[in-house]
């Protein structure tokens, strides 16, 4: 096994108590955000936004609607990962950026266009489609967590918050966004949780070969 990767992922814990005096550098933050930007998504939808919340007052309000969890205010950085709600715009934008990146005319991408429109708009409106778009956002969440762990930045995903209230505080509905998870970044402080043994199922419980 690759020791660098496995050591980093073993070290990673869902830190509860951050050292409030330590800040993640702009360079490390950029690396982590870039890892999220490079995440793949079904059809290439990239139907997400990473909102870096820097205003302390806003972070205080977010903590209140996150069961008072101290990580929300005490971590060096708080990133809210949101899914897009303007579903009808996702496929046309995908075609436009694919054409631009690959130097093609949009007309040449008819197959992709049909697949994207069908794949997105063909999903039942409501919980099924929203759930599918929300599921996509866990891919950049995971990749950002992996990237942070590899460079020694503590990180934790969080979904213990009231989504509707978070959306209201950040004005997300007007931006056609809906919150899915938080990602907190920083450096562990005197955190008893991080020192407790890590709990995981064994490899034989997790992997089945058929
Ligand atoms: C998507 C997601 C949401 C989570 N939400 C919370 C949360 O709101 N509060 C919290 O203290 N931990 C939260 N956790 C942490 C998990 O409980 C933790 O990752 C899990 O128990 C494994 O522990 P470890 O990450 O320390 O190895 C979340 C983890 C993930 C991946």
Coordinates of C-alpha atoms and ligand atoms in Angstrom, one line a residue:
X1 CA 0.0 0.0 0.0
X2 CA 1.1 3.6 -0.6
X3 CA 2.2 4.8 2.9
X4 CA 1.9 8.5 2.1
X5 CA -1.8 8.2 1.2
X6 CA -2.7 5.7 3.9
X7 CA -0.9 7.6 6.7
X8 CA -2.6 10.8 5.6
X9 CA -6.1 9.2 5.6
X10 CA -5.5 7.4 8.9
X11 CA -4.4 10.7 10.5
X12 CA -7.5 12.5 9.2
X13 CA -10.2 12.8 11.9
X14 CA -13.4 14.7 12.1
X15 CA -11.8 17.3 14.3
X16 CA -14.2 19.0 16.9
X17 CA -11.8 21.3 18.7
X18 CA -9.6 23.5 16.4
X19 CA -6.6 25.6 17.4
X20 CA -8.1 29.1 16.8
X21 CA -4.7 30.7 16.6
X22 CA -3.6 28.7 13.5
X23 CA -4.7 29.7 10.0
X24 CA -4.6 27.7 6.8
X25 CA -2.4 29.5 4.3
X26 CA -3.8 31.0 1.1
X27 CA -1.7 28.5 -0.9
X28 CA -3.0 25.5 0.9
X29 CA -6.6 26.8 0.6
X30 CA -6.1 27.3 -3.1
X31 CA -4.8 23.7 -3.4
X32 CA -7.8 22.3 -1.6
X33 CA -10.3 24.4 -3.6
X34 CA -8.6 23.4 -6.8
X35 CA -8.9 19.7 -5.8
X36 CA -12.6 20.4 -5.5
X37 CA -12.8 22.2 -8.8
X38 CA -11.2 19.2 -10.5
X39 CA -13.7 16.7 -9.1
X40 CA -15.6 14.7 -11.6
X41 CA -19.4 14.6 -11.8
X42 CA -22.1 12.6 -13.5
X43 CA -22.3 13.8 -17.1
X44 CA -19.9 16.6 -16.2
X45 CA -22.6 18.7 -14.6
X46 CA -20.3 20.4 -12.0
X47 CA -23.6 21.7 -10.5
X48 CA -22.0 23.0 -7.3
X49 CA -20.5 26.1 -5.7
X50 CA -18.0 26.2 -2.9
X51 CA -18.7 29.3 -0.7
X52 CA -15.8 30.3 1.5
X53 CA -17.4 32.1 4.5
X54 CA -15.0 34.6 6.0
X55 CA -17.2 37.0 7.8
X56 CA -17.1 36.2 11.6
X57 CA -20.6 37.4 12.2
X58 CA -22.0 35.2 9.4
X59 CA -20.1 32.3 10.8
X60 CA -21.6 33.0 14.2
X61 CA -25.1 32.9 12.7
X62 CA -24.3 29.6 10.9
X63 CA -23.1 28.1 14.1
X64 CA -26.4 28.9 15.7
X65 CA -28.3 26.9 13.1
X66 CA -25.7 24.1 13.2
X67 CA -26.6 23.0 16.8
X68 CA -23.9 25.3 18.1
X69 CA -21.1 23.2 16.8
X70 CA -17.9 25.1 17.6
X71 CA -16.1 23.9 14.5
X72 CA -18.2 26.3 12.5
X73 CA -16.7 29.4 14.1
X74 CA -13.4 28.0 15.4
X75 CA -11.9 26.3 12.3
X76 CA -9.6 28.4 10.2
X77 CA -11.9 28.2 7.2
X78 CA -15.5 27.3 6.6
X79 CA -16.6 26.3 3.2
X80 CA -20.3 25.7 2.4
X81 CA -20.8 23.3 -0.4
X82 CA -24.0 24.0 -2.3
X83 CA -25.9 22.3 -5.2
X84 CA -27.4 24.4 -8.0
X85 CA -31.1 24.7 -8.2
X86 CA -31.4 26.3 -11.6
X87 CA -31.4 22.9 -13.2
X88 CA -32.4 24.1 -16.7
X89 CA -29.2 26.0 -17.1
X90 CA -26.8 23.2 -16.2
X91 CA -26.9 21.3 -19.6
X92 CA -26.5 24.4 -21.8
X93 CA -23.6 25.6 -19.7
X94 CA -22.0 22.2 -19.9
X95 CA -22.2 22.3 -23.7
X96 CA -20.8 25.8 -23.9
X97 CA -17.8 25.1 -21.7
X98 CA -17.1 21.7 -23.4
X99 CA -17.2 23.5 -26.8
X100 CA -14.8 26.2 -25.5
X101 CA -12.4 23.8 -23.9
X102 CA -12.3 21.4 -26.8
X103 CA -12.4 24.1 -29.6
X104 CA -15.6 22.7 -31.1
X105 CA -18.8 24.3 -32.3
X106 CA -21.7 23.6 -30.0
X107 CA -23.5 22.0 -32.9
X108 CA -20.9 19.3 -33.0
X109 CA -21.8 18.3 -29.5
X110 CA -25.4 17.2 -30.2
X111 CA -25.0 13.8 -28.7
X112 CA -23.6 15.2 -25.4
X113 CA -26.3 17.8 -25.4
X114 CA -29.1 15.3 -25.7
X115 CA -27.5 13.1 -23.1
X116 CA -27.0 16.0 -20.7
X117 CA -30.5 17.4 -21.1
X118 CA -32.1 13.9 -20.8
X119 CA -29.9 12.9 -17.9
X120 CA -30.7 16.1 -15.9
X121 CA -34.1 17.2 -17.0
X122 CA -35.3 13.6 -17.4
X123 CA -34.9 12.9 -13.7
X124 CA -38.1 13.2 -11.8
X125 CA -38.4 16.8 -10.5
X126 CA -38.1 17.3 -6.8
X127 CA -36.5 15.0 -4.3
X128 CA -35.0 12.5 -6.9
X129 CA -33.3 15.2 -9.0
X130 CA -32.3 17.4 -6.0
X131 CA -30.9 14.3 -4.3
X132 CA -29.0 13.3 -7.4
X133 CA -27.5 16.8 -7.6
X134 CA -26.7 16.9 -3.9
X135 CA -25.0 13.5 -4.2
X136 CA -22.7 14.9 -6.8
X137 CA -21.4 17.5 -4.3
X138 CA -20.0 14.8 -2.1
X139 CA -17.4 14.0 -4.7
X140 CA -15.6 17.4 -4.4
X141 CA -16.2 17.2 -0.7
X142 CA -14.3 13.9 -0.6
X143 CA -11.6 15.2 -2.9
X144 CA -11.1 18.3 -0.9
X145 CA -10.9 16.3 2.3
X146 CA -8.4 14.0 0.7
X147 CA -6.3 16.9 -0.6
X148 CA -6.3 18.6 2.7
X149 CA -5.3 15.4 4.5
X150 CA -2.4 15.0 2.1
X151 CA -1.0 18.4 2.9
X152 CA -1.5 18.1 6.7
X153 CA -4.6 20.4 6.9
X154 CA -7.2 19.1 9.3
X155 CA -10.6 18.8 7.7
X156 CA -14.1 17.7 8.5
X157 CA -17.3 17.4 6.5
X158 CA -20.4 18.5 8.4
X159 CA -24.1 18.1 7.7
X160 CA -25.4 18.7 11.1
X161 CA -27.2 22.0 10.3
X162 CA -30.6 23.3 9.3
X163 CA -30.3 23.6 5.5
X164 CA -33.2 26.1 5.1
X165 CA -31.8 28.4 7.7
X166 CA -28.3 28.2 6.3
X167 CA -29.7 29.0 2.8
X168 CA -31.5 32.0 4.3
X169 CA -28.5 33.4 6.1
X170 CA -26.3 33.1 3.0
X171 CA -29.0 34.3 0.6
X172 CA -28.6 31.1 -1.4
X173 CA -32.1 30.9 -3.0
X174 CA -31.5 34.2 -4.8
X175 CA -28.3 32.7 -6.2
X176 CA -30.1 29.5 -7.2
X177 CA -28.2 27.4 -4.7
X178 CA -29.0 25.2 -1.8
X179 CA -26.6 24.1 0.9
X180 CA -25.6 20.5 1.2
X181 CA -22.5 20.2 3.4
X182 CA -20.0 22.2 5.3
X183 CA -16.2 21.6 5.0
X184 CA -14.2 23.0 7.9
X185 CA -10.4 23.3 7.6
X186 CA -7.8 24.1 10.1
X187 CA -5.5 22.6 12.7
X188 CA -6.6 20.4 15.6
X189 CA -6.3 21.9 19.0
X190 CA -6.7 20.1 22.3
X191 CA -9.1 17.7 20.7
X192 CA -9.8 14.5 22.7
X193 CA -11.9 13.1 19.8
X194 CA -8.9 13.1 17.4
X195 CA -6.9 11.1 20.0
X196 CA -9.5 8.4 20.3
X197 CA -9.1 5.3 18.3
X198 CA -10.4 5.5 14.8
X199 CA -13.5 3.4 14.2
X200 CA -13.8 1.6 10.8
X201 CA -15.1 -1.7 9.5
X202 CA -12.4 -4.2 8.4
X203 CA -11.4 -4.5 4.8
X204 CA -13.1 -7.8 4.5
X205 CA -16.4 -6.3 5.7
X206 CA -16.1 -3.5 3.2
X207 CA -14.8 -5.3 0.2
X208 CA -16.4 -8.3 -1.6
X209 CA -14.8 -10.0 -4.5
X210 CA -17.1 -11.9 -6.8
Ligands
LIG1 C1 -20.8 14.3 5.2 C2 -20.4 14.3 6.6 C3 -21.1 15.0 7.5 C4 -20.7 15.0 8.9 N1 -21.3 15.8 9.7 C5 -20.8 16.0 11.0 C6 -21.3 17.0 11.9 O1 -22.2 17.7 11.6 N2 -20.7 17.1 13.1 C7 -19.7 16.3 13.5 O2 -19.2 16.5 14.6 N3 -19.2 15.3 12.7 C8 -19.7 15.2 11.4 N4 -19.2 14.2 10.6 C9 -18.1 13.4 11.1 C10 -18.3 11.9 11.1 O3 -19.1 11.6 12.2 C11 -17.0 11.2 11.1 O4 -16.3 11.5 9.9 C12 -17.1 9.7 11.3 O5 -17.7 9.4 12.5 C13 -15.7 9.0 11.2 O6 -14.8 9.6 12.1 P1 -13.4 10.2 11.6 O7 -13.7 11.2 10.5 O8 -12.8 10.9 12.8 O9 -12.5 9.1 11.1 C14 -19.6 14.2 9.3 C15 -18.9 13.5 8.3 C16 -19.3 13.5 7.0 C17 -18.4 12.8 6.0

